[in-house]
Coordinates of C-alpha atoms in Angstrom, one line a residue:
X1 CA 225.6 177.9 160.6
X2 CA 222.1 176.5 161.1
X3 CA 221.2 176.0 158.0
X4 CA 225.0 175.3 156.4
X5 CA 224.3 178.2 153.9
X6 CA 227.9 179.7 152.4
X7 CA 228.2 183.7 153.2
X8 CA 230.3 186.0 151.6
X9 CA 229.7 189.8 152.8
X10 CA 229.7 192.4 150.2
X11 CA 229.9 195.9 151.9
X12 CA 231.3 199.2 151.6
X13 CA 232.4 199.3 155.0
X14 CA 235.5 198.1 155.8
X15 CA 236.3 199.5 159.7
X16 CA 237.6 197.3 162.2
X17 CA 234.5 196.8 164.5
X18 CA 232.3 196.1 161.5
X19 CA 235.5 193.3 160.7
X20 CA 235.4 191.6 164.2
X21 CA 231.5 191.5 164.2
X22 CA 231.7 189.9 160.3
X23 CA 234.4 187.5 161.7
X24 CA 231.6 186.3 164.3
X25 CA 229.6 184.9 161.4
X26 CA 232.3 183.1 160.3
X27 CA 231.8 183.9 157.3
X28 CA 233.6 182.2 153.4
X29 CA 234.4 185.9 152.2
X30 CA 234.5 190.0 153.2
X31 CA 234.4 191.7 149.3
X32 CA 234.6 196.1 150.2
X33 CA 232.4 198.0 146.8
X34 CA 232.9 198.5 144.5
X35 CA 233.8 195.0 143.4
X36 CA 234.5 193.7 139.7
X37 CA 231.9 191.0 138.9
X38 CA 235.1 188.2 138.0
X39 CA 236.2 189.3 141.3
X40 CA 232.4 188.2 143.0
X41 CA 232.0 185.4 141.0
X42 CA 235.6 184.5 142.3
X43 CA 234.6 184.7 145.3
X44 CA 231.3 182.8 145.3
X45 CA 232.9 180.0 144.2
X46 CA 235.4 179.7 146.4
X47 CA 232.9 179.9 149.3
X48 CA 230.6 177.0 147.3
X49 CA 233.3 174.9 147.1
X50 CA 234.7 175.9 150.4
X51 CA 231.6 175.2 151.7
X52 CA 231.2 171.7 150.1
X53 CA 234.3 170.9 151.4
X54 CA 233.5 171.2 155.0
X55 CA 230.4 169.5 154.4
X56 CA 232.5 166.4 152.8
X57 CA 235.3 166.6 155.8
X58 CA 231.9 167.1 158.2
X59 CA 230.5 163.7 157.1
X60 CA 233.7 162.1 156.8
X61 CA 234.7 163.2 160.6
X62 CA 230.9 161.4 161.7
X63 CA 231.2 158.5 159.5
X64 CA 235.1 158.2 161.3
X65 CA 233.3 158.8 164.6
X66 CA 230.9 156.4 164.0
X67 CA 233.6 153.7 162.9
X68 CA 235.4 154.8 166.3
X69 CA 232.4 153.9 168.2
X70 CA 231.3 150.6 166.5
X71 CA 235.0 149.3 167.3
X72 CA 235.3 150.5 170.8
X73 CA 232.2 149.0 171.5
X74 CA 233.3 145.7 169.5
X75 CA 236.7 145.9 171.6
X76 CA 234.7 146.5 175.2
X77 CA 232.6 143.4 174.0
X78 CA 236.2 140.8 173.2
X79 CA 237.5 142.7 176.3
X80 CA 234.7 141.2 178.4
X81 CA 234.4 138.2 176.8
X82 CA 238.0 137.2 177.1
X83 CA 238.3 138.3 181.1
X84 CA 234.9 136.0 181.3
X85 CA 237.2 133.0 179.1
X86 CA 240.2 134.0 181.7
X87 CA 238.2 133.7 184.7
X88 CA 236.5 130.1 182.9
X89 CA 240.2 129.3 183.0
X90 CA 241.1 130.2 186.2
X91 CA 238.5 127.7 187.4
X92 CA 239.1 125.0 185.6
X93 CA 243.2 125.3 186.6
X94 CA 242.1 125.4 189.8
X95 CA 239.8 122.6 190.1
X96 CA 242.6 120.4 187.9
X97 CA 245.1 121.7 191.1
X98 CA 242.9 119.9 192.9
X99 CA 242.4 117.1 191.5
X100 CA 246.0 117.1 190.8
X101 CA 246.5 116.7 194.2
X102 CA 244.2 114.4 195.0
X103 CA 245.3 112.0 192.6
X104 CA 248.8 112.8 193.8
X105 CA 247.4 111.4 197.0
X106 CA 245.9 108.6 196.1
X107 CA 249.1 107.2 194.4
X108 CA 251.1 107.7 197.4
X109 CA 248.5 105.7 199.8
X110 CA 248.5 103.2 196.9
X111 CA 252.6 103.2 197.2
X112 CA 251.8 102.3 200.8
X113 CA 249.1 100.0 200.9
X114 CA 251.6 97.8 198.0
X115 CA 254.3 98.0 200.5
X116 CA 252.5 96.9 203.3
X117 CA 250.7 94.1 201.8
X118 CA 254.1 93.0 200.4
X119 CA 255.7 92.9 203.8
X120 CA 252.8 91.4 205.1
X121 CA 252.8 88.5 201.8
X122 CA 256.9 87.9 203.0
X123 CA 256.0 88.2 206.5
X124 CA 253.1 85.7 206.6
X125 CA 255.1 83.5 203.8
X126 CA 258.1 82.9 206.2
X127 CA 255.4 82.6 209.3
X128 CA 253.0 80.3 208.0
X129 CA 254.4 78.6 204.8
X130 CA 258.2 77.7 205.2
X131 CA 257.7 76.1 208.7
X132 CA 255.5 73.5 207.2
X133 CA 257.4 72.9 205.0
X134 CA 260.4 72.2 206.8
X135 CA 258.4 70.0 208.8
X136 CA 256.9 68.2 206.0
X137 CA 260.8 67.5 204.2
X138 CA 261.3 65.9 207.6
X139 CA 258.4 63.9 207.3
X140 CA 258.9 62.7 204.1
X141 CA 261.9 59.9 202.8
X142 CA 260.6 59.9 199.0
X143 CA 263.2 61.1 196.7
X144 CA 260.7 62.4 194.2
X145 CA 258.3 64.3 197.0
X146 CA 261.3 65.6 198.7
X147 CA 262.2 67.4 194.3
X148 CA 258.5 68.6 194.6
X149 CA 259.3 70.3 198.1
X150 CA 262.6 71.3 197.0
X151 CA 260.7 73.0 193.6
X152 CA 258.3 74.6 196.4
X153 CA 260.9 76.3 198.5
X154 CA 262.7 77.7 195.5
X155 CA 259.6 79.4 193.8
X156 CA 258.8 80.7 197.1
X157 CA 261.8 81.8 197.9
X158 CA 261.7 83.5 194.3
X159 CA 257.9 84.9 195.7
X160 CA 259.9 86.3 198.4
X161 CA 263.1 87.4 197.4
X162 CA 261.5 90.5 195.3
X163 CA 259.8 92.0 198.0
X164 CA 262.7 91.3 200.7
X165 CA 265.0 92.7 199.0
X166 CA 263.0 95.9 198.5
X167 CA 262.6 96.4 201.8
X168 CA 265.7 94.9 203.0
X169 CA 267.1 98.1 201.0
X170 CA 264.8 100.3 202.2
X171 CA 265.3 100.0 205.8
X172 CA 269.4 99.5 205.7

């Protein structure tokens, strides 16, 4: 087996033990004398090509093993490299949760800040603005001032209506 050589016994025993210890050897033939010459020549072919045989399935089971190995090792590699693309991803959904959120945030302290500032626009509007203007129609007996103050009033009240109205209907 060492050196891959075919054997084929040729003996003119043929009891059992000598059988067993043959069948050790593994040998490609067992031929008991006296033996026809077609018979050995038979015989020494079938071990040649028997022989060749096994030496062709021998190289074709590496070159299979071989192939087996290059693609595990190919498919250990994409395994690794997609778990490290999985964790990547991971990550980044993460950090974008968080962002997410903070954005999410922001928008709603925005919503806030806009509402107060609006109720603080109508608030100051009615406070500080209309009053003065009430006092200046008083004041004044000029048809064509009292339009101007007239057109005031009604584009603020336009200002304000918007907003008052918003939070009219958000507090009723």
């Amino acid at each position: 087996d060492l050196y891959h050589i075919p054997v084929v016994f040729l003996t003119a025993f043929s009891n059992q033990s000598l059988i067993e210890r043959a069948k050790i050897t593994q040998p490609f033939g067992y031929l008991l004398k006296p033996v026809q010459s077609k018979e050995l020549s038979v015989s020494i072919e079938m071990a040649l090509y028997k022989s060749k045989m096994e030496k062709e399935l021998f190289k074709a089971n590496t070159r299979l093993e071989n192939q087996v190995q290059e693609r595990t090792s190919k498919l250990k590699e994409e395994i690794r490299e997609r778990k490290i693309t999985a964790e990547q991803l991971e990550q980044k959904s993460q950090h974008l949760e968080k962002l997410n959120h903070a954005l999410k945030s922001m928008l709603d302290n925005r919503e806030i800040e806009k509402k107060a500032i609006e109720q603080n626009v109508l608030v100051n509007i009615r406070k500080h603005v209309l009053p003065h203007i009430d006092e200046l129609e008083k004041l004044v007996s000029d048809k064509e001032v009292e339009r101007y103050f007239t057109i005031i009033r009604s584009n603020l009240q336009d200002l304000v209506t918007p907003a008052s109205s918003t939070l009219f209907s958000k507090y009723m």
